Coordinates of C-alpha atoms in Angstrom, one line a residue:
M1 CA 25.3 -3.1 17.6
F2 CA 22.9 -3.3 14.7
R3 CA 23.7 -0.6 12.1
P4 CA 22.1 -1.3 8.5
K5 CA 24.2 0.2 5.7
I6 CA 22.7 2.9 3.5
A7 CA 23.9 4.0 0.0
H8 CA 23.5 7.6 -0.9
I9 CA 22.9 7.9 -4.7
D10 CA 23.1 11.3 -6.4
L11 CA 21.8 10.9 -10.0
T12 CA 22.8 14.5 -10.9
K13 CA 26.3 14.0 -10.2
R14 CA 26.3 10.2 -10.8
A15 CA 28.1 9.6 -7.5
V16 CA 27.6 7.2 -4.8
S17 CA 28.8 7.3 -1.1
Y18 CA 27.9 4.8 1.8
D19 CA 27.1 5.1 5.5
Y20 CA 25.3 3.4 8.4
I21 CA 21.8 4.0 9.9
P22 CA 22.6 5.0 13.5
S23 CA 21.7 2.3 16.1
E24 CA 19.6 4.7 18.1
I25 CA 17.4 5.3 15.1
V26 CA 17.0 1.6 14.3
S27 CA 15.9 1.0 18.0
M28 CA 13.4 3.9 17.8
F29 CA 12.1 3.2 14.0
L30 CA 13.2 -0.5 13.4
G31 CA 13.2 -0.4 9.7
A32 CA 11.6 0.0 6.3
R33 CA 8.6 2.0 6.6
G34 CA 9.9 3.4 10.0
V35 CA 13.3 4.4 9.1
N36 CA 12.2 5.5 5.6
S37 CA 9.7 7.9 7.3
Y38 CA 12.3 9.3 9.5
L39 CA 14.6 9.7 6.7
L40 CA 11.8 11.3 4.4
Y41 CA 11.1 13.9 7.1
T42 CA 14.6 14.9 7.8
N43 CA 15.4 15.2 4.2
T44 CA 12.7 17.1 2.9
D45 CA 11.2 20.6 3.7
K46 CA 7.6 22.1 3.5
G47 CA 6.9 22.5 0.0
T48 CA 9.4 20.0 -1.5
N49 CA 8.5 19.3 -5.2
P50 CA 7.5 15.8 -5.6
F51 CA 9.2 15.7 -9.1
G52 CA 12.1 18.0 -8.0
P53 CA 15.6 16.6 -7.8
E54 CA 15.5 17.4 -4.0
N55 CA 12.6 14.7 -3.4
P56 CA 14.6 11.7 -2.1
L57 CA 13.4 8.3 -3.2
I58 CA 14.1 5.8 -0.4
I59 CA 14.1 2.1 -0.8
G60 CA 14.3 0.5 2.7
N61 CA 14.3 -3.2 4.0
G62 CA 12.5 -4.3 7.0
L63 CA 14.4 -5.0 10.2
L64 CA 14.1 -8.7 9.7
T65 CA 13.8 -8.9 5.9
G66 CA 16.0 -11.5 4.3
L67 CA 16.3 -13.5 7.6
S68 CA 14.3 -16.8 7.2
G69 CA 11.5 -15.6 9.6
P70 CA 7.9 -15.8 9.3
T71 CA 6.9 -13.8 6.0
T72 CA 10.1 -11.6 6.2
S73 CA 10.2 -10.5 2.6
R74 CA 9.0 -7.0 2.5
A75 CA 10.6 -3.6 1.6
T76 CA 9.2 -0.1 1.7
I77 CA 9.7 2.7 -1.2
S78 CA 9.0 6.2 0.1
A79 CA 9.0 9.7 -1.2
K80 CA 7.0 12.8 -1.2
S81 CA 3.9 11.8 -3.3
P82 CA 3.2 13.4 -6.8
E83 CA -0.3 12.2 -6.4
S84 CA -1.3 13.6 -3.1
G85 CA 1.5 16.2 -2.5
L86 CA 1.8 14.7 0.9
L87 CA 3.5 11.8 2.4
G88 CA 4.2 8.7 0.1
D89 CA 5.2 5.3 0.5
A90 CA 4.3 1.8 -0.8
N91 CA 5.3 -1.8 0.3
I92 CA 6.5 -4.6 -1.6
G93 CA 7.1 -8.4 -1.2
G94 CA 8.4 -11.1 -3.3
H95 CA 12.1 -11.5 -3.3
F96 CA 13.5 -8.2 -3.9
G97 CA 14.1 -7.1 -0.2
A98 CA 15.8 -10.6 0.4
G99 CA 17.9 -10.0 -2.7
M100 CA 19.1 -6.6 -1.5
K101 CA 19.8 -7.8 1.9
R102 CA 22.3 -10.3 0.2
T103 CA 24.3 -7.3 -1.1
G104 CA 25.0 -6.1 2.5
I105 CA 23.0 -2.7 1.7
D106 CA 19.5 -2.3 3.4
Y107 CA 18.8 1.2 2.2
L108 CA 18.9 3.3 -1.0
M109 CA 18.6 7.1 -0.8
I110 CA 18.3 8.4 -4.3
K111 CA 18.3 12.1 -5.1
G112 CA 18.8 14.2 -8.0
M113 CA 17.9 13.7 -11.6
A114 CA 19.9 11.7 -14.3
D115 CA 20.3 13.6 -17.6
A116 CA 19.5 10.2 -19.5
P117 CA 17.6 7.0 -18.5
V118 CA 19.6 5.0 -15.8
Y119 CA 19.3 1.9 -13.8
L120 CA 21.1 0.9 -10.6
E121 CA 23.1 -2.2 -10.3
V122 CA 23.5 -3.3 -6.7
T123 CA 25.8 -6.1 -5.7
D124 CA 28.0 -7.0 -2.7
N125 CA 28.3 -3.8 -0.9
K126 CA 28.5 -1.8 -4.2
V127 CA 26.0 0.3 -6.3
V128 CA 26.8 1.4 -9.9
I129 CA 24.9 3.7 -12.1
K130 CA 24.1 2.2 -15.4
D131 CA 22.7 3.4 -18.8
A132 CA 19.1 2.3 -19.4
G133 CA 18.5 3.8 -22.8
H134 CA 17.9 0.4 -24.2
L135 CA 15.2 0.0 -21.6
W136 CA 13.3 3.1 -21.9
G137 CA 9.9 2.7 -23.4
K138 CA 9.3 -0.8 -22.4
D139 CA 6.7 -2.1 -20.3
S140 CA 7.5 -3.7 -16.9
H141 CA 7.3 -7.2 -18.4
E142 CA 9.7 -6.3 -21.2
T143 CA 12.1 -4.5 -18.8
R144 CA 12.3 -7.6 -16.4
E145 CA 12.8 -9.9 -19.2
A146 CA 15.7 -7.9 -20.7
L147 CA 17.6 -7.4 -17.3
E148 CA 17.1 -11.2 -16.7
K149 CA 19.0 -12.0 -19.9
E150 CA 21.8 -9.9 -18.5
Y151 CA 21.9 -10.7 -15.0
G152 CA 20.2 -14.2 -14.7
K153 CA 16.7 -15.1 -13.2
D154 CA 18.3 -15.3 -9.8
A155 CA 18.6 -11.3 -9.9
Q156 CA 15.9 -9.4 -8.3
M157 CA 14.6 -6.2 -9.6
L158 CA 12.4 -3.2 -9.3
C159 CA 11.3 -1.2 -12.4
I160 CA 8.7 1.0 -13.8
G161 CA 6.6 0.8 -17.0
Q162 CA 5.6 3.4 -19.4
A163 CA 3.2 4.9 -16.8
G164 CA 6.2 5.7 -14.6
E165 CA 8.1 7.1 -17.4
N166 CA 5.3 9.4 -18.3
L167 CA 4.9 10.7 -14.9
V168 CA 1.5 9.2 -14.2
R169 CA 0.9 10.6 -10.7
F170 CA -0.4 7.2 -9.3
A171 CA 2.2 4.9 -11.3
A172 CA 3.4 1.9 -9.5
V173 CA 6.9 0.4 -8.9
M174 CA 6.8 -3.3 -10.3
H175 CA 8.5 -6.4 -9.0
G176 CA 8.2 -9.7 -11.0
K177 CA 5.0 -10.4 -13.0
K178 CA 2.6 -8.7 -10.6
G179 CA 4.3 -7.5 -7.4
A180 CA 3.4 -3.8 -7.1
A181 CA 4.5 -1.1 -4.6
A182 CA 1.4 0.7 -6.1
R183 CA 0.1 3.6 -3.8
T184 CA 1.0 7.1 -3.8
G185 CA 2.9 7.3 -7.1
M186 CA 6.3 6.1 -6.3
G187 CA 6.9 5.0 -9.8
A188 CA 6.3 8.4 -11.1
V189 CA 9.0 9.7 -8.8
M190 CA 11.3 7.0 -10.3
G191 CA 10.3 8.4 -13.8
S192 CA 10.9 11.9 -12.7
K193 CA 14.6 10.9 -11.9
K194 CA 14.7 8.9 -15.2
L195 CA 15.4 5.7 -13.0
K196 CA 14.2 2.9 -14.9
A197 CA 15.1 0.1 -12.6
V198 CA 16.9 -1.3 -9.6
V199 CA 18.9 -4.7 -9.9
V200 CA 20.0 -6.5 -7.0
K201 CA 22.3 -9.5 -6.9
G202 CA 24.3 -10.2 -3.7
T203 CA 26.3 -13.3 -2.4
L204 CA 26.4 -12.5 1.1
K205 CA 25.2 -14.8 3.8
I206 CA 22.8 -13.4 6.0
D207 CA 22.2 -14.8 9.7
A208 CA 20.1 -14.0 12.6
H209 CA 21.7 -12.8 15.7
D210 CA 20.6 -16.2 17.1
P211 CA 20.2 -18.4 14.4
A212 CA 19.1 -21.7 16.1
G213 CA 16.6 -19.6 18.4
F214 CA 15.1 -17.5 15.6
K215 CA 14.6 -20.7 13.5
E216 CA 13.0 -22.5 16.3
Y217 CA 10.8 -19.4 17.1
T218 CA 9.9 -19.2 13.3
K219 CA 9.0 -22.7 13.3
N220 CA 6.5 -22.3 16.1
I221 CA 4.7 -19.4 14.5
N222 CA 4.5 -21.1 11.2
E223 CA 2.8 -24.2 12.8
R224 CA 0.4 -21.8 14.6
M225 CA -0.4 -20.1 11.4
K226 CA -1.3 -23.5 9.7
K227 CA -4.1 -23.8 12.3
E228 CA -5.8 -20.6 11.3
F229 CA -8.8 -21.3 9.1
L230 CA -8.6 -18.1 7.1
I231 CA -4.7 -19.0 6.2
E232 CA -6.1 -22.0 4.6
A233 CA -8.5 -19.8 2.6
L234 CA -5.6 -17.3 1.7
S235 CA -3.7 -20.3 0.5
K236 CA -6.6 -21.8 -1.6
Y237 CA -7.8 -18.6 -3.2
G238 CA -5.3 -16.1 -2.8
T239 CA -6.5 -12.6 -1.6
S240 CA -9.6 -13.0 -3.9
H241 CA -11.6 -14.7 -1.2
L242 CA -11.3 -11.2 0.7
Y243 CA -13.8 -9.8 -1.9
D244 CA -16.5 -12.2 -0.8
V245 CA -15.7 -11.3 3.0
I246 CA -15.9 -7.7 2.3
N247 CA -19.1 -7.6 0.0
N248 CA -21.1 -10.3 1.8
N249 CA -20.1 -10.7 5.4
I250 CA -19.6 -7.1 6.5
E251 CA -21.3 -5.1 3.6
M252 CA -18.2 -2.8 3.1
G253 CA -18.2 -3.3 -0.7
R254 CA -18.0 -0.6 -3.4
T255 CA -20.0 -1.0 -6.6
Y256 CA -20.7 1.9 -9.2
N257 CA -18.4 4.3 -7.7
G258 CA -19.7 3.7 -4.2
L259 CA -23.4 4.2 -5.3
S260 CA -24.2 0.9 -4.1
S261 CA -22.3 -1.8 -1.8
R262 CA -23.2 -4.8 -4.2
F263 CA -24.8 -5.9 -7.2
A264 CA -28.4 -6.7 -6.8
E265 CA -27.9 -10.1 -8.7
N266 CA -25.1 -12.8 -8.6
I267 CA -22.2 -12.1 -11.0
D268 CA -19.3 -14.0 -12.4
I269 CA -16.7 -12.4 -10.0
S270 CA -16.1 -14.5 -7.2
P271 CA -12.9 -16.6 -5.8
E272 CA -14.5 -19.8 -6.6
T273 CA -14.7 -18.7 -10.4
L274 CA -11.0 -17.7 -10.3
R275 CA -10.2 -21.0 -8.8
T276 CA -12.2 -23.3 -11.1
K277 CA -11.8 -21.6 -14.4
Y278 CA -8.6 -19.8 -14.3
Y279 CA -6.3 -21.3 -11.8
D280 CA -2.8 -22.1 -12.9
G281 CA -0.6 -22.7 -9.7
R282 CA 0.6 -20.5 -7.0
R283 CA 4.1 -19.0 -5.8
A284 CA 5.2 -17.9 -2.4
C285 CA 7.2 -14.8 -1.5
F286 CA 10.7 -15.2 0.3
S287 CA 10.5 -17.1 3.7
C288 CA 6.5 -17.6 3.4
T289 CA 4.7 -21.0 4.0
V290 CA 1.3 -19.6 2.6
A291 CA 2.0 -19.1 -1.1
C292 CA -1.0 -16.9 -1.7
R293 CA 0.5 -15.4 -5.0
H294 CA -2.0 -17.4 -7.4
K295 CA -1.4 -17.5 -11.1
Y296 CA -4.1 -17.5 -13.8
L297 CA -4.4 -18.9 -17.4
I298 CA -7.3 -18.0 -19.7
K299 CA -7.8 -21.5 -21.3
D300 CA -10.2 -20.9 -24.0
G301 CA -12.1 -18.2 -26.1
P302 CA -10.6 -15.2 -27.8
N303 CA -8.2 -14.4 -25.0
K304 CA -6.7 -17.9 -24.7
G305 CA -3.3 -18.2 -23.5
L306 CA -3.1 -14.8 -21.5
S307 CA -1.7 -15.6 -18.1
G308 CA -0.5 -13.8 -15.2
E309 CA -0.4 -13.6 -11.4
G310 CA -3.2 -12.4 -9.2
P311 CA -5.5 -10.6 -9.5
E312 CA -5.5 -9.3 -6.0
Y313 CA -8.8 -8.3 -4.3
S314 CA -7.9 -4.8 -4.7
V315 CA -7.9 -5.0 -8.5
I316 CA -11.0 -7.2 -8.5
G317 CA -12.9 -4.5 -6.5
N318 CA -11.5 -1.4 -7.9
L319 CA -11.3 -2.5 -11.6
G320 CA -14.5 -4.8 -11.3
P321 CA -17.7 -3.6 -9.4
L322 CA -16.5 -0.4 -8.8
C323 CA -16.5 0.3 -12.6
G324 CA -19.9 -1.9 -12.9
I325 CA -17.9 -4.9 -14.4
K326 CA -19.2 -8.2 -13.6
E327 CA -17.1 -10.6 -15.6
M328 CA -13.9 -12.1 -14.0
E329 CA -12.2 -12.4 -17.5
S330 CA -12.6 -8.8 -18.0
V331 CA -10.9 -8.2 -14.7
L332 CA -7.9 -10.5 -15.8
L333 CA -7.5 -8.5 -19.0
I334 CA -7.4 -5.1 -17.1
N335 CA -5.1 -6.7 -14.5
D336 CA -2.5 -7.6 -17.3
L337 CA -2.7 -4.0 -18.5
L338 CA -2.2 -2.4 -15.2
N339 CA 1.0 -4.7 -14.4
R340 CA 2.5 -4.0 -17.8
Y341 CA 2.1 -0.2 -17.7
G342 CA 2.9 -0.1 -13.9
L343 CA -0.5 1.4 -12.4
D344 CA -1.9 1.5 -9.1
A345 CA -5.2 -0.4 -9.4
C346 CA -6.9 1.5 -6.4
S347 CA -6.4 5.0 -8.0
T348 CA -6.7 3.9 -11.5
G349 CA -10.2 2.2 -10.9
N350 CA -11.3 5.1 -8.8
M351 CA -10.3 7.7 -11.4
I352 CA -12.2 5.6 -14.1
A353 CA -15.3 5.0 -11.9
W354 CA -15.5 8.6 -11.0
S355 CA -15.1 9.7 -14.5
I356 CA -18.1 7.5 -15.5
E357 CA -20.3 9.0 -12.8
L358 CA -19.4 12.5 -13.7
Y359 CA -20.1 11.7 -17.4
K360 CA -23.4 10.2 -16.5
N361 CA -24.3 13.4 -14.3
G362 CA -23.2 15.7 -17.0
I363 CA -20.4 17.4 -15.4
I364 CA -18.1 16.1 -18.1
T365 CA -19.1 15.5 -21.7
K366 CA -17.7 13.9 -24.9
S367 CA -15.8 17.2 -25.4
D368 CA -13.7 16.2 -22.3
T369 CA -13.5 12.3 -22.9
G370 CA -12.3 12.7 -26.5
G371 CA -15.5 11.3 -27.9
I372 CA -15.6 8.5 -25.7
E373 CA -19.1 7.6 -24.2
L374 CA -18.5 6.4 -20.8
D375 CA -20.8 3.9 -19.2
W376 CA -21.0 1.3 -16.3
G377 CA -19.8 -2.3 -17.1
R378 CA -18.1 -1.4 -20.4
A379 CA -14.8 -3.4 -20.0
D380 CA -13.8 -2.3 -23.4
I381 CA -13.9 1.5 -22.2
V382 CA -12.0 0.7 -19.1
M383 CA -9.3 -1.1 -21.0
E384 CA -9.0 1.8 -23.4
L385 CA -8.7 4.3 -20.5
V386 CA -6.1 2.1 -19.0
R387 CA -3.9 2.4 -22.1
Q388 CA -4.6 6.1 -22.4
I389 CA -3.7 6.9 -18.7
G390 CA -0.4 4.7 -19.0
E391 CA 0.7 6.4 -22.4
R392 CA -0.8 9.8 -21.4
K393 CA -3.0 10.1 -24.3
G394 CA -6.5 11.6 -25.0
F395 CA -8.6 11.7 -22.0
G396 CA -6.2 9.3 -20.2
N397 CA -3.7 12.1 -20.2
I398 CA -6.1 14.2 -17.9
L399 CA -7.0 11.4 -15.6
A400 CA -3.1 10.6 -15.2
D401 CA -2.7 13.8 -13.3
G402 CA -4.6 12.2 -10.5
A403 CA -7.6 13.3 -8.5
K404 CA -6.3 16.6 -7.0
E405 CA -5.4 18.0 -10.4
C406 CA -8.5 16.7 -12.0
V407 CA -10.8 18.4 -9.4
K408 CA -9.1 21.6 -10.3
R409 CA -10.0 21.1 -14.0
F410 CA -13.6 19.8 -13.7
G411 CA -14.6 22.1 -11.0
K412 CA -15.6 21.9 -7.3
E413 CA -18.8 20.2 -8.0
S414 CA -16.8 17.2 -9.3
A415 CA -15.3 16.6 -5.9
R416 CA -18.8 15.6 -4.6
Y417 CA -18.6 12.3 -6.6
I418 CA -15.2 11.0 -5.7
S419 CA -14.2 9.0 -2.6
W420 CA -11.0 10.5 -1.5
I421 CA -9.2 11.7 1.5
K422 CA -6.1 14.0 1.7
N423 CA -6.1 14.1 -2.2
M424 CA -6.0 10.2 -2.5
P425 CA -8.6 7.9 -3.8
Q426 CA -9.7 5.3 -1.5
S427 CA -8.8 1.6 -1.6
C428 CA -11.2 -0.1 0.9
P429 CA -13.8 1.6 3.1
V430 CA -12.8 1.5 6.7
D431 CA -14.0 4.8 7.6
L432 CA -12.1 6.3 10.8
G433 CA -9.0 4.5 9.9
M434 CA -9.0 5.6 6.3
A435 CA -9.9 9.4 7.4
V436 CA -6.7 9.5 9.6
S437 CA -4.5 7.3 7.5
T438 CA -1.0 9.1 7.1
R439 CA -0.9 8.2 3.4
G440 CA -4.5 9.4 2.6
A441 CA -7.6 7.2 1.8
D442 CA -5.9 3.7 2.4
H443 CA -6.9 0.9 4.5
L444 CA -3.5 -0.8 5.1
R445 CA -2.5 1.8 7.7
S446 CA -5.1 0.7 10.4
R447 CA -7.5 -1.9 9.0
C448 CA -8.8 -4.2 11.8
P449 CA -9.8 -7.5 10.0
W450 CA -11.0 -9.1 13.4
E451 CA -14.4 -7.1 13.0
A452 CA -15.3 -10.0 10.3
F453 CA -14.4 -12.7 12.9
E454 CA -17.4 -12.0 15.3
L455 CA -15.4 -11.7 18.4
K456 CA -17.1 -11.1 21.8
A457 CA -17.1 -7.7 23.6
E458 CA -15.0 -9.3 26.4
Q459 CA -12.4 -10.7 24.0
L460 CA -12.0 -7.0 22.2
E461 CA -11.7 -5.4 25.6
E462 CA -8.9 -7.9 26.7
I463 CA -7.1 -7.1 23.5
Y464 CA -7.6 -3.3 23.3
G465 CA -7.6 -2.4 26.9
G466 CA -11.0 -0.7 26.7
T467 CA -14.6 -1.2 25.6
V468 CA -15.1 -1.8 22.0
D469 CA -18.5 -2.3 20.1
P470 CA -18.1 -5.7 18.3
N471 CA -20.5 -4.6 15.6
P472 CA -18.3 -3.4 12.5
H473 CA -20.8 -0.6 12.1
G474 CA -20.7 0.5 15.7
Y475 CA -18.9 3.4 17.1
K476 CA -18.1 2.7 20.7
G477 CA -14.3 2.3 21.2
K478 CA -13.4 2.4 17.5
G479 CA -10.9 5.4 18.0
R480 CA -9.1 2.9 20.3
V481 CA -9.3 0.3 17.8
V482 CA -7.7 2.5 15.0
W483 CA -5.0 3.8 17.3
W484 CA -4.0 0.2 18.4
W485 CA -3.9 -1.1 15.0
E486 CA -1.8 1.7 13.8
A487 CA 1.0 0.4 15.8
Y488 CA 0.3 -3.2 15.2
L489 CA 0.5 -2.9 11.6
G490 CA 3.2 -0.1 11.3
L491 CA 5.4 -2.6 13.2
F492 CA 4.9 -5.3 10.6
D493 CA 5.8 -2.9 8.0
A494 CA 8.9 -1.8 10.0
M495 CA 10.1 -5.4 10.4
G496 CA 9.5 -6.3 6.7
M497 CA 6.9 -8.8 7.4
C498 CA 3.6 -9.4 5.5
K499 CA 0.3 -7.8 6.8
L500 CA -1.8 -10.2 4.6
I501 CA -0.8 -12.9 6.9
L502 CA -1.4 -10.9 10.0
F503 CA -4.9 -10.1 8.6
H504 CA -5.6 -13.8 8.3
C505 CA -4.8 -14.7 11.9
L506 CA -7.1 -14.7 15.0
P507 CA -5.7 -12.9 18.2
G508 CA -3.0 -15.1 19.8
V509 CA -0.6 -15.8 16.9
W510 CA 0.8 -12.3 17.1
N511 CA 1.1 -9.9 19.7
F512 CA 3.9 -7.3 20.8
D513 CA 5.6 -9.8 23.1
V514 CA 6.0 -12.0 19.8
Y515 CA 7.3 -9.0 17.8
A516 CA 10.0 -8.1 20.5
E517 CA 11.1 -11.8 20.8
L518 CA 11.5 -12.0 17.0
I519 CA 13.4 -8.6 17.1
R520 CA 15.7 -9.9 19.8
L521 CA 16.5 -13.2 18.2
G522 CA 16.9 -11.8 14.7
T523 CA 19.0 -8.6 15.5
G524 CA 20.0 -8.7 19.2
I525 CA 18.0 -5.4 19.8
E526 CA 16.6 -5.7 23.3
L527 CA 13.0 -4.0 23.4
T528 CA 10.2 -4.7 25.9
A529 CA 6.6 -5.2 24.4
D530 CA 5.7 -1.8 25.6
E531 CA 8.8 -0.4 23.8
V532 CA 7.9 -2.1 20.6
F533 CA 4.4 -0.7 20.9
D534 CA 6.1 2.7 21.4
A535 CA 8.0 2.3 17.9
G536 CA 4.8 1.6 16.2
E537 CA 3.1 4.7 17.8
R538 CA 6.4 6.8 16.9
I539 CA 6.3 5.7 13.2
T540 CA 2.6 7.1 12.9
T541 CA 3.6 10.2 14.8
I542 CA 6.6 11.2 12.7
E543 CA 4.2 10.7 9.6
R544 CA 1.8 12.8 11.2
M545 CA 4.5 15.4 11.8
F546 CA 5.2 15.3 7.8
L547 CA 1.4 15.9 7.3
V548 CA 1.3 18.9 9.9
R549 CA 4.3 20.5 8.2
E550 CA 2.3 20.4 5.0
G551 CA -0.6 22.2 6.5
I552 CA -2.9 19.1 7.4
T553 CA -5.1 19.7 10.3
R554 CA -8.3 18.2 11.9
K555 CA -10.5 19.3 9.1
D556 CA -8.6 17.0 6.8
D557 CA -9.2 13.8 9.0
T558 CA -12.8 13.3 7.6
L559 CA -14.7 11.2 5.0
P560 CA -16.2 11.9 1.7
E561 CA -19.6 13.6 2.1
R562 CA -21.2 10.3 0.4
Y563 CA -20.5 8.3 3.4
F564 CA -22.7 10.5 5.8
N565 CA -25.8 9.6 3.7
P566 CA -27.5 6.3 2.7
L567 CA -26.6 4.4 -0.4
I568 CA -28.2 6.0 -3.6
M569 CA -28.4 2.7 -5.6
N570 CA -30.1 0.2 -3.0
E571 CA -31.8 -2.4 -5.2
G572 CA -31.6 -5.9 -3.9
L573 CA -30.2 -4.7 -0.6
D574 CA -31.8 -5.4 2.9
E575 CA -33.2 -2.5 4.9
Y576 CA -30.3 -2.5 7.3
T577 CA -27.8 -2.1 4.5
K578 CA -30.0 0.3 2.5
N579 CA -29.8 2.7 5.6
L580 CA -26.2 2.4 6.5
K581 CA -24.3 5.8 6.8
I582 CA -22.0 7.4 9.0
D583 CA -23.3 9.6 12.1
R584 CA -21.1 12.6 11.7
E585 CA -21.6 13.3 15.6
K586 CA -20.5 9.9 16.5
F587 CA -17.6 9.8 13.9
N588 CA -16.3 13.1 15.6
E589 CA -16.3 11.5 19.0
A590 CA -14.6 8.6 17.8
L591 CA -11.8 11.1 16.3
D592 CA -11.6 12.7 19.9
E593 CA -10.9 9.4 21.3
Y594 CA -8.1 8.7 18.8
Y595 CA -6.6 12.0 19.2
N596 CA -6.6 11.5 23.1
L597 CA -4.8 8.3 22.8
H598 CA -2.2 9.3 20.7
G599 CA -1.7 12.6 22.6
W600 CA -2.6 14.9 19.8
D601 CA -4.4 18.0 20.1
R602 CA -8.1 17.5 19.7
G603 CA -8.7 20.9 18.0
T604 CA -6.0 20.8 15.4
G605 CA -4.8 17.2 15.2
M606 CA -1.3 18.2 15.9
P607 CA 1.0 16.1 18.1
K608 CA 1.3 17.8 21.6
E609 CA 4.8 19.0 22.6
E610 CA 4.8 16.4 25.6
T611 CA 3.9 13.5 23.0
L612 CA 7.0 14.4 20.9
E613 CA 9.1 14.3 24.2
R614 CA 7.6 11.0 25.3
L615 CA 8.4 9.4 22.0
G616 CA 11.9 10.9 21.7
L617 CA 10.9 12.9 18.7
G618 CA 11.2 16.5 20.2
S619 CA 14.9 16.3 21.0
L620 CA 15.8 13.9 18.0
I621 CA 14.5 16.2 15.2
G622 CA 14.3 19.4 16.9
V623 CA 10.7 20.2 16.0
K624 CA 8.3 22.1 18.3
I625 CA 4.8 21.9 17.1

């Protein structure tokens, strides 16, 4: 019987107790994001205050995290989001999850509020609440270095920078030099609880249910992955190569706050520039053979000596072209600030780009910006705004409240200029998947990378079980694609595996049979491929139930109005790209298809009662929608 251990931490009372996740829940939701979403739903109510003591902060390991499986490093951090006011979670790799696994504790459920700054010390089967007064006010690098002096460099930790302390609503939880559980403001939830860090240092031995079988199966998967041409690109360039794929291969880039898809001219920002001018080695997360965590070093000029990890393609896109910036070195400088303060690159870049467009359209003025003249391509201004956001000073103090609150302040007209869904600024334009994403405008819930691989229609039909248009900009079958990928990716989150690796593999390396076999060998839990798929669908559905409870309906599963019109700035684009837009009628037809496959009501977007019963959610949670 597989029952992960959970520590319940009450920061108000400074008390800790322990329990186990029931095996039934594990079989239904597996782990990490799945179990977290179950715990979040059952431990909150409609209207729970994201900054209130009743909002639980849940840190959960994947089902296979800490075993020496393929990319089995990841953990999920969940709470009600202070940025969107809805479902919040963020995922992190590196070595924290494996480190927590070695303590014998897989889940931390943190409630209440400390009366002074604290951190958690997690050792073998034990959690201790410790004073963090000496850490409060430090950035994430300084915090990590201070704790490493006390616990050694083999200790693993999560922490917040000043952005989390200052309750910036899109503050990230940081791990290492650049690892970030970034989206939905989990760092701000930590800050609201005066929780500065979580340190894990365990000595327990972790074994798979079938050690020899798990090792051999993992070896076979890793050997298949090595043959994937995009895995080679990921190793060589890190995720920066995705910037080229998104901008040049499938015309899905965003420049000047989405006014255009790319610059008319060639620019300094490219994976080759990063590789040839700034490359300083690479690192791997726990149990990963790909090692896509690239390190950079500025080797000459006024910024000589600045080093770090990354930047990931989300940083490059959202703090580079989205803000009109064309120089890679500027992106490296901004990346360093984001990591130190602990800020989500996607929301930070969107908030700054949005404010630039508002300024240029006269919706906000110097009286709003504190005298700063906002303009495209000004890295100095972007860096100043990042500092102001992290420290909650000047105009940055306004932006730090996030898009939802800023629209209230700037007026309804301002909402026309921001790309957001369910109160969350977007990360990457994948349209239908982004519209229905359970954590707002985010691509990591259902992104389908195979659209860039030019698969044939018959291949897609075999994979998805229905007709799918192979054109990335087509509509036929895209509701089916999003539904399928939600389960596919939800399972990777729940098992504690890396979606970046999944994105870089063609069909054949991974499938639901592979998932089932990894689960069996790793934990002894026997599930069929169909039952594994159901677990993925169950995760999405319980998250949808959370949204429905907060008042989300079909009207919220839509796109920014800008997407239904051609690009405004189209210099240098071909005629096809100039005229790209979303057809509203076809979009709604795809949404109908998506609802039908999920068993959700097409009029409201609510899961039907028979769907809840089919997935075991009606009787388990006692919810009748």
